[in-house]
Coordinates of C-alpha atoms in Angstrom, one line a residue:
M26 CA -36.7 8.9 1.9
A27 CA -34.9 7.3 4.5
G28 CA -31.2 9.4 5.7
R29 CA -28.0 6.8 4.6
Y30 CA -24.3 6.6 5.5
R31 CA -22.8 7.4 2.7
A32 CA -18.7 8.0 2.0
L33 CA -16.3 9.1 -0.2
L34 CA -12.6 7.7 0.1
I35 CA -10.1 9.4 -2.2
G36 CA -6.7 8.0 -2.8
N37 CA -3.8 9.3 -4.2
S38 CA -0.4 8.2 -4.3
T39 CA 1.2 8.8 -7.8
Y40 CA 1.7 12.3 -9.4
P41 CA 3.0 12.4 -12.5
A42 CA 2.3 16.2 -13.2
D43 CA 5.3 17.8 -10.6
E44 CA 7.6 14.2 -10.0
H45 CA 10.2 16.8 -8.5
N46 CA 8.0 17.9 -5.5
L47 CA 5.6 15.2 -4.8
Q48 CA 7.0 11.7 -4.8
T49 CA 5.2 8.6 -4.8
L50 CA 3.7 7.4 -1.7
K51 CA 3.0 3.7 -0.5
G52 CA -0.3 4.2 1.4
P53 CA -3.3 6.2 0.0
V54 CA -4.5 3.6 -2.6
K55 CA -4.3 1.2 -0.1
D56 CA -5.7 3.5 2.6
I57 CA -9.0 3.9 0.8
A58 CA -9.6 -0.1 0.1
V59 CA -9.2 -0.8 4.2
L60 CA -11.1 1.9 4.9
N61 CA -13.7 0.8 3.2
R62 CA -14.1 -3.1 4.3
A63 CA -13.9 -1.4 7.9
L64 CA -17.2 1.1 7.1
V65 CA -19.1 -2.1 5.8
D66 CA -18.0 -5.3 7.6
P67 CA -21.3 -6.6 8.3
Q68 CA -20.4 -7.3 11.9
T69 CA -19.6 -3.4 12.6
G70 CA -20.5 -1.5 9.7
L71 CA -23.3 1.5 9.1
F72 CA -22.4 1.4 5.9
A73 CA -23.9 -0.1 2.9
D74 CA -21.6 -1.4 0.4
V75 CA -23.2 0.0 -2.3
D76 CA -22.7 3.7 -0.6
V77 CA -19.2 4.1 -0.6
T78 CA -17.1 5.0 -3.4
L79 CA -13.2 4.7 -4.4
L80 CA -12.0 7.3 -5.9
P81 CA -7.8 6.1 -6.6
E82 CA -5.6 8.3 -8.7
A83 CA -7.7 10.8 -10.0
S84 CA -7.4 13.6 -11.3
S85 CA -8.2 17.2 -9.8
M86 CA -11.4 17.9 -12.0
R87 CA -12.6 14.1 -12.0
A88 CA -12.2 14.3 -8.1
L89 CA -13.8 17.6 -8.3
R90 CA -17.1 16.3 -9.9
A91 CA -16.8 13.8 -7.5
L92 CA -17.2 15.6 -4.3
G93 CA -20.0 17.7 -6.2
T94 CA -22.5 14.8 -7.3
F95 CA -21.7 13.3 -3.8
F96 CA -22.8 16.3 -1.5
T97 CA -25.7 17.5 -3.7
T98 CA -27.4 14.1 -3.9
A99 CA -27.9 14.1 -0.5
D100 CA -30.5 13.8 1.5
R101 CA -31.1 16.5 4.9
D102 CA -31.0 13.1 7.1
D103 CA -27.6 11.2 5.5
V104 CA -24.7 11.3 7.3
L105 CA -22.0 12.0 4.9
L106 CA -18.0 10.8 5.3
V107 CA -15.6 12.1 2.6
Y108 CA -11.7 11.0 3.5
F109 CA -8.9 11.5 1.7
S110 CA -5.0 9.7 1.4
G111 CA -2.5 11.6 -0.2
H112 CA -0.3 14.6 -0.2
G113 CA -1.5 18.3 1.3
K114 CA 0.5 21.3 0.3
L115 CA -0.1 25.0 1.6
D116 CA -0.3 27.7 -1.0
Q117 CA 1.7 31.6 0.1
I118 CA -1.5 32.1 2.4
G119 CA -2.0 29.6 3.9
R120 CA -4.4 27.2 2.6
L121 CA -4.2 23.6 2.3
H122 CA -5.0 21.9 -0.6
L123 CA -5.0 18.3 -1.8
C124 CA -3.0 16.9 -4.2
M125 CA -4.0 14.7 -7.3
Q126 CA -2.6 13.0 -10.9
D127 CA -2.7 16.5 -12.8
T128 CA -1.5 18.7 -9.6
E129 CA 1.6 21.0 -10.0
T130 CA 3.1 22.9 -6.7
T131 CA 3.4 26.0 -8.5
D132 CA -0.4 26.1 -9.8
L133 CA -1.9 24.7 -6.4
L134 CA -5.6 26.7 -7.2
S135 CA -6.0 25.2 -10.9
T136 CA -4.5 22.0 -10.4
A137 CA -5.6 20.5 -6.8
V138 CA -8.5 20.5 -4.8
S139 CA -8.4 23.3 -1.9
S140 CA -9.8 23.2 1.4
V141 CA -12.7 26.6 0.0
R142 CA -14.2 24.3 -2.2
I143 CA -15.2 21.5 0.2
N144 CA -15.9 23.5 2.0
E145 CA -18.9 25.0 -0.3
F146 CA -19.8 21.7 -1.3
A147 CA -19.9 20.8 2.2
D148 CA -22.0 24.2 2.8
A149 CA -24.5 24.0 -0.1
S150 CA -25.3 20.5 0.9
R151 CA -28.6 19.3 2.1
A152 CA -27.0 16.8 4.6
R153 CA -27.1 17.9 8.6
N154 CA -24.2 15.5 9.2
V155 CA -20.9 15.8 7.5
V156 CA -17.8 14.4 8.8
I157 CA -14.4 15.1 7.0
V158 CA -10.9 13.3 7.5
L159 CA -8.2 13.7 6.0
D160 CA -4.6 12.0 6.4
C161 CA -2.4 13.8 4.8
C162 CA 0.3 16.5 5.3
Y163 CA -0.7 20.3 7.0
A164 CA -3.8 18.6 7.1
G165 CA -4.6 20.1 10.5
A166 CA -4.4 23.9 8.2
F167 CA -7.9 22.6 6.9
R168 CA -9.4 26.0 4.8
G169 CA -6.9 28.2 6.9
G170 CA -3.9 28.3 8.5
D171 CA -5.2 27.6 11.8
F172 CA -7.1 24.9 12.9
G173 CA -9.8 27.4 15.0
D174 CA -10.5 28.3 11.4
A175 CA -11.2 24.5 9.8
V176 CA -14.9 23.7 8.3
A177 CA -17.3 24.7 10.3
G178 CA -21.2 24.6 10.2
P179 CA -24.2 22.2 12.3
G180 CA -23.2 18.8 12.2
R181 CA -20.2 18.7 10.5
Y182 CA -17.2 16.7 12.6
V183 CA -13.4 17.2 11.1
M184 CA -10.7 14.9 11.8
T185 CA -6.8 15.6 10.8
S186 CA -3.5 13.2 11.2
C187 CA -2.3 16.1 11.9
R188 CA -1.4 20.0 13.0
G189 CA -1.3 22.4 10.3
T190 CA 2.3 22.6 10.8
Q191 CA 3.2 18.9 10.6
L192 CA 4.2 16.7 8.1
A193 CA 1.7 13.5 8.0
N194 CA 3.9 9.4 7.9
D195 CA 2.6 8.0 4.8
A196 CA 2.6 3.7 4.9
T197 CA 6.3 2.0 5.6
V198 CA 5.4 -0.6 3.4
D199 CA 4.0 -0.8 0.0
N200 CA 1.2 -3.2 1.2
G201 CA 0.6 -1.0 4.5
T202 CA -1.2 1.9 5.3
S203 CA -0.3 4.8 7.0
F204 CA -0.3 5.3 11.0
F205 CA -3.2 7.0 11.0
T206 CA -5.3 5.2 8.9
Q207 CA -4.1 2.3 10.5
H208 CA -5.9 3.4 14.2
L209 CA -8.3 4.6 12.7
V210 CA -9.7 1.0 11.0
E211 CA -8.9 -0.2 14.7
G212 CA -10.6 2.4 16.2
L213 CA -13.7 1.8 13.6
T214 CA -13.6 -2.1 14.2
S215 CA -12.6 -3.2 17.6
A216 CA -10.9 -0.7 19.6
A217 CA -13.4 2.5 20.6
D218 CA -16.3 2.5 21.9
Q219 CA -15.6 4.6 24.6
D220 CA -18.0 4.4 26.8
G221 CA -20.0 1.1 26.1
D222 CA -22.9 2.1 24.8
G223 CA -22.5 -0.2 21.5
Y224 CA -21.4 2.2 18.8
V225 CA -18.0 4.2 18.1
S226 CA -18.6 8.0 18.0
F227 CA -17.1 10.7 16.4
S228 CA -15.6 11.2 20.1
D229 CA -14.5 7.8 20.7
L230 CA -12.7 7.4 17.4
Y231 CA -11.1 10.8 18.1
A232 CA -9.8 9.7 21.3
Y233 CA -8.3 6.9 20.7
V234 CA -6.8 7.8 17.3
D235 CA -5.2 10.4 19.7
R236 CA -4.0 8.6 22.2
C237 CA -2.5 5.4 19.5
L238 CA -1.1 8.3 17.7
R239 CA 0.6 9.8 20.5
E240 CA 2.0 6.8 22.2
D241 CA 3.5 5.7 18.6
G242 CA 5.2 9.0 18.7
K243 CA 4.1 10.4 15.6
Q244 CA 2.2 13.5 14.7
I245 CA -0.6 14.6 16.8
P246 CA -4.0 15.0 14.8
Q247 CA -6.5 17.5 15.2
R248 CA -10.2 17.7 15.3
R249 CA -13.3 20.7 15.1
V250 CA -16.8 20.2 15.7
D251 CA -19.2 22.1 15.1
A252 CA -22.6 20.1 16.2
D253 CA -25.2 19.9 19.2
G254 CA -23.9 16.6 19.9
D255 CA -22.0 13.7 18.4
V256 CA -22.6 11.0 15.9
R257 CA -22.0 7.8 15.4
L258 CA -19.6 6.1 12.7
A259 CA -20.0 2.2 13.4
K260 CA -21.5 -0.2 16.3
R261 CA -20.2 -2.8 18.3
P262 CA -22.2 -6.3 18.2
P263 CA -23.0 -8.5 21.5
R264 CA -19.6 -10.6 22.3
V265 CA -20.5 -14.2 21.8
A266 CA -18.0 -16.4 23.6
T267 CA -17.5 -20.1 21.8
V268 CA -15.1 -23.0 22.8
A269 CA -12.4 -21.9 21.0
G270 CA -13.4 -18.0 21.7
D271 CA -14.4 -15.3 19.6
V272 CA -14.4 -16.0 16.1
P273 CA -15.4 -13.1 13.5
P274 CA -18.0 -14.7 10.5
A275 CA -16.0 -14.3 6.7
T276 CA -16.8 -11.6 5.0
E277 CA -17.5 -11.6 1.4
P278 CA -16.0 -9.3 -1.5
V279 CA -18.1 -6.7 -1.6
A280 CA -19.7 -5.0 -5.3
A281 CA -18.1 -2.7 -7.6
R282 CA -20.4 1.0 -7.0
T283 CA -20.4 4.6 -8.7
I284 CA -21.3 8.0 -7.5
A285 CA -25.2 7.6 -8.4
D286 CA -26.2 4.4 -7.1
K287 CA -28.4 4.7 -4.2
V288 CA -30.3 1.5 -2.4
P289 CA -32.5 2.5 0.7
H290 CA -30.4 1.7 4.1
G291 CA -31.4 2.3 7.4
P292 CA -32.0 6.0 8.9
P293 CA -28.8 7.3 10.9
A294 CA -28.1 6.8 14.0
P295 CA -29.4 10.1 16.2
P296 CA -26.5 12.2 17.9
L297 CA -25.7 11.3 21.8
P298 CA -23.4 13.2 23.9
A299 CA -20.0 13.4 24.1
S300 CA -18.3 10.4 26.0
P301 CA -15.8 10.7 28.5
E302 CA -12.3 8.9 27.5
K303 CA -11.4 5.8 28.8
P304 CA -7.8 3.3 29.0
R305 CA -7.1 2.2 25.7
P306 CA -7.0 -1.7 26.2
A307 CA -4.3 -3.2 26.5
W308 CA -4.1 -5.6 23.2
T309 CA -3.7 -2.9 21.0
R310 CA -0.3 -2.8 20.5
R311 CA 0.0 -5.6 19.3
R312 CA -2.8 -5.1 16.8
V313 CA -0.4 -2.1 15.5
A314 CA 2.7 -4.8 15.3
T315 CA 0.5 -7.0 12.9
I316 CA -1.6 -4.6 11.0
G317 CA 0.9 -4.4 7.8
T318 CA -0.8 -8.5 7.7
A319 CA -4.2 -7.3 8.9
A320 CA -4.4 -4.9 5.7
A321 CA -3.4 -6.8 3.6
A322 CA -5.8 -9.3 4.0
V323 CA -8.4 -6.7 3.9
I324 CA -7.3 -5.2 0.4
A325 CA -8.1 -8.8 -0.5
G326 CA -11.5 -9.0 -0.4
A327 CA -11.7 -4.9 -1.8
V328 CA -10.7 -5.4 -5.0
T329 CA -14.3 -5.3 -7.0
T330 CA -14.7 -1.4 -5.3
V331 CA -12.1 0.3 -6.6
L332 CA -13.7 2.6 -9.4
L333 CA -10.7 2.9 -11.9
V334 CA -10.7 5.2 -14.7
Q335 CA -8.9 4.9 -18.2
S336 CA -5.9 6.8 -19.0
S337 CA -5.5 9.3 -21.9
G338 CA -2.3 10.7 -23.1
G339 CA -0.4 13.2 -22.0
S340 CA 2.0 14.4 -19.0
G341 CA 0.2 10.8 -17.4
G342 CA -2.2 8.7 -17.1
S343 CA -4.7 7.2 -14.4
A344 CA -4.1 4.4 -12.9
T345 CA -6.6 1.5 -14.6
P346 CA -7.4 -2.2 -13.6
G347 CA -7.7 -5.0 -16.4
S348 CA -6.9 -2.8 -19.6
G349 CA -5.9 0.9 -20.8
T350 CA -4.9 2.8 -23.2
Y351 CA -2.2 5.5 -23.5
T352 CA -0.8 8.1 -26.6
A353 CA 3.2 8.8 -26.2
N354 CA 6.0 9.7 -27.4
A355 CA 9.3 8.2 -26.5
P356 CA 11.0 7.6 -24.0
W357 CA 8.0 7.3 -21.6
R358 CA 7.4 4.8 -18.3
L359 CA 4.9 2.2 -17.4
R360 CA 4.2 1.7 -13.3
I361 CA 2.3 -1.8 -12.4
D362 CA 1.6 -2.1 -9.1
G363 CA 1.0 -5.7 -7.9
T364 CA 0.7 -5.6 -4.1
L365 CA -3.2 -4.3 -3.7
Y366 CA -4.7 -7.4 -3.6
G367 CA -2.0 -10.2 -3.6
S368 CA -3.2 -12.2 -7.1
G369 CA 0.0 -11.5 -8.9
C370 CA 0.5 -9.2 -12.7
T371 CA 1.1 -10.5 -15.7
V372 CA 0.7 -7.6 -17.8
T373 CA 0.6 -7.5 -21.9
L374 CA 1.7 -4.3 -23.6
T375 CA 0.9 -4.0 -27.5
N376 CA 2.1 -0.8 -29.9
T377 CA -1.6 -0.7 -31.4
T378 CA -0.1 1.6 -34.3
S379 CA 2.3 -1.1 -35.6
G380 CA 0.9 -4.2 -33.9
D381 CA 4.2 -5.1 -32.2
T382 CA 4.1 -6.6 -28.5
V383 CA 6.5 -5.0 -26.3
P384 CA 8.4 -7.1 -24.2
L385 CA 7.9 -6.2 -20.5
P386 CA 10.4 -8.5 -18.0
G387 CA 8.3 -8.8 -15.3
S388 CA 5.8 -11.5 -15.2
N389 CA 3.6 -12.7 -12.1
L390 CA 4.2 -9.5 -10.4
Y391 CA 3.3 -9.0 -6.3
H392 CA 5.0 -6.1 -5.9
V393 CA 6.0 -2.8 -7.4
A394 CA 7.7 -2.6 -10.7
Q395 CA 8.5 0.0 -13.4
Y396 CA 9.9 -0.1 -16.9
Q397 CA 11.0 2.8 -19.4
I398 CA 9.5 2.4 -23.1
N399 CA 10.9 3.5 -26.0
Q400 CA 8.5 3.6 -28.9
T401 CA 6.5 6.2 -29.6
G402 CA 2.5 5.2 -30.4
S403 CA -0.8 4.0 -29.5
F404 CA -0.3 1.6 -26.7
R405 CA -2.8 -1.1 -25.1
W406 CA -2.3 -3.2 -22.4
R407 CA -3.8 -6.0 -20.8
S408 CA -3.2 -7.5 -17.4
T409 CA -4.4 -10.9 -16.6
D410 CA -6.0 -9.8 -13.2
R411 CA -8.3 -6.5 -12.4
S412 CA -6.3 -5.9 -9.3
C413 CA -3.5 -4.8 -10.9
L414 CA -2.7 -1.0 -11.2
V415 CA -1.3 0.2 -14.5
T416 CA -0.1 3.5 -14.5
P417 CA 2.0 5.7 -17.3
F418 CA 3.8 8.7 -17.3
A419 CA 5.4 10.2 -20.0
G420 CA 9.4 10.4 -19.8
T421 CA 11.6 9.1 -18.3
G422 CA 11.8 11.0 -14.9
T423 CA 14.3 12.5 -12.5
A424 CA 16.9 10.4 -10.2
A425 CA 19.6 12.2 -8.1
L426 CA 22.6 10.5 -7.2
P427 CA 22.8 9.2 -4.6
F428 CA 19.4 7.1 -4.3
T429 CA 17.8 3.8 -3.1
Q430 CA 15.1 2.1 -5.3
E431 CA 13.1 0.2 -3.6
Q432 CA 10.6 -1.5 -6.6
D433 CA 11.3 -3.7 -8.9
G434 CA 12.3 -3.1 -12.2
D435 CA 13.8 0.0 -14.0
T436 CA 15.2 3.4 -12.1
D437 CA 13.8 6.7 -13.0
A438 CA 16.8 7.9 -15.5
F439 CA 19.7 9.9 -13.4
T440 CA 22.6 12.1 -15.2
A441 CA 25.6 9.5 -15.6
P442 CA 28.7 10.8 -13.6
A443 CA 31.7 11.0 -15.4
A444 CA 33.8 8.7 -12.5
G445 CA 31.1 5.7 -13.3
L446 CA 28.4 3.9 -10.9
N447 CA 28.3 2.0 -8.2
V448 CA 25.1 -0.3 -7.2
A449 CA 25.3 -1.5 -3.7
V450 CA 22.4 -3.8 -3.1
K451 CA 20.6 -3.6 0.0
D452 CA 18.9 -6.6 0.2
A453 CA 18.0 -9.0 -2.4
L454 CA 14.6 -10.3 -1.1
G455 CA 15.5 -13.3 -0.5
G456 CA 17.8 -14.5 -3.4
S457 CA 21.1 -14.8 -3.8
Q458 CA 21.8 -12.7 -6.5
C459 CA 20.9 -9.4 -8.3
D460 CA 21.2 -9.0 -12.1
L461 CA 21.9 -5.7 -13.2
R462 CA 22.0 -3.6 -16.6
L463 CA 22.0 -0.1 -17.5
F464 CA 20.8 1.7 -20.4
D465 CA 20.6 4.7 -22.2
A466 CA 17.9 7.0 -21.2
A467 CA 17.5 8.5 -24.7
N468 CA 16.8 5.2 -26.9
G469 CA 17.0 2.6 -24.2
Q470 CA 20.7 0.9 -25.6
E471 CA 22.0 -1.2 -23.1
L472 CA 25.4 0.1 -21.8
D473 CA 26.4 -2.9 -19.2
I474 CA 26.1 -5.7 -17.5
G475 CA 26.5 -6.8 -13.9
K476 CA 25.7 -9.8 -11.3
W477 CA 25.8 -9.4 -7.8
R478 CA 26.2 -12.4 -5.4
T479 CA 25.2 -12.9 -1.7
G480 CA 28.7 -11.8 0.1
D481 CA 29.9 -9.4 -3.2
G482 CA 30.5 -5.5 -2.7
P483 CA 28.5 -3.3 -4.9
V484 CA 28.9 -3.8 -8.6
T485 CA 31.1 -1.6 -11.2
L486 CA 28.8 0.0 -14.2
N487 CA 30.0 1.5 -17.3
S488 CA 27.8 4.7 -18.8
Q489 CA 29.8 4.8 -21.7
G490 CA 30.2 8.4 -21.8
R491 CA 26.1 8.6 -22.1
A492 CA 24.4 11.8 -20.7
H493 CA 21.8 10.2 -19.0
V494 CA 21.0 6.7 -18.0
Y495 CA 18.8 4.2 -15.7
I496 CA 19.4 0.4 -14.4
F497 CA 17.2 -2.1 -15.1
D498 CA 17.5 -4.5 -11.3
D499 CA 15.5 -7.7 -11.0
N500 CA 13.6 -8.1 -7.4
C501 CA 16.3 -6.0 -5.5
V502 CA 16.5 -3.2 -3.5
I503 CA 19.5 -1.1 -4.4
Q504 CA 21.4 2.4 -3.7
V505 CA 22.8 3.8 -6.8
S506 CA 25.9 6.6 -6.0
A507 CA 28.7 7.6 -8.2
Q508 CA 32.6 6.0 -7.7
R509 CA 34.6 8.1 -5.7

């Protein structure tokens, strides 16, 4: 059987099991969607659509099972690529753990995916060429406190977004990608064929990403290669000039796939010698400046590639498209992400225990919104578009004053100060006013209402002596603090 290029892309943005220590990230789920499109691009990609699996917002057990299936079903001549974007944490002896939905920082060994386990999967695989790319904090500590102890073996290529002692930068906007993944995608699709041989090798790609991040003044990437040569990861088609310039053909959305799917693909390109570095193209800075828009467009084509799982009861569920279920004790929260593909989300939530519809104030959401739910029972939600990601969380969450709320809807709960609250509107996002409502976190009772208009100072809200409260705002960025 001919070898194939196969990829498993794991991205985790939310961490309901340990929200205090693992804050929500903006980039990971978008990172894997954008990278997917780069890998299967009809002009530059070496991966078939069916051979790239996306795993967003997964539990540690689901991620381990996916890794196990991915590595054990590989053939000798396959080229395997594993990519992770999310939080990375070090344990007490310096081992890296990749954080998932159920990760607890006090119990990394049993609730996260350790570098040791990934290394064991790779060692047991028949595939001769394995590429591991990590975009997370402390990524350079992959299997050890020093990158020199990183994963090793014949045909093993490791690229990390930062050193073992560094933090990695998340996306700066909700529909963007991280700095590292921005440059990774650029290198694969348009910028990293250093020796002009028509292919982007691992060495080409690393040299490009390293130069970009150093010029940006961001984290310093790392690499480790244990192989006799190099491995090709993308191709460069011959350029054909037209009167209007070079115009790439449009691409169609790719089909959904599962880990077990296999479709014959052409054999992987043979190893080639490492290439010397060449100057970075002068136009790259412009691409970096516009990557947020480009990323949003790329994500739009990847709507059907995301492999998502149904949520279950417990401390928190997984993000689901279209519809899902959750069993919860009040209070709990529902997070809706409409940023992925730009089609807008309207979600209907039903308490299947009582048969009542639970009102949600947001509709046609093109951004992230969270809503506090003060009902107990079994719930089902349905969205108007399968591109919506909906995630339940147990409890009211915990915020500490002062804090800034960028997402729409309800804040996490926080302890109400005795002196009262000030709410400053930092950005009305194109509007001229913001409605602000204060609620008791224990029972959802409305306590106070305020309205901000352009030119106004902070709005004062009265908690009426309640211990824990939360604020609802309608599509504004707010800063919440105690009155002085």
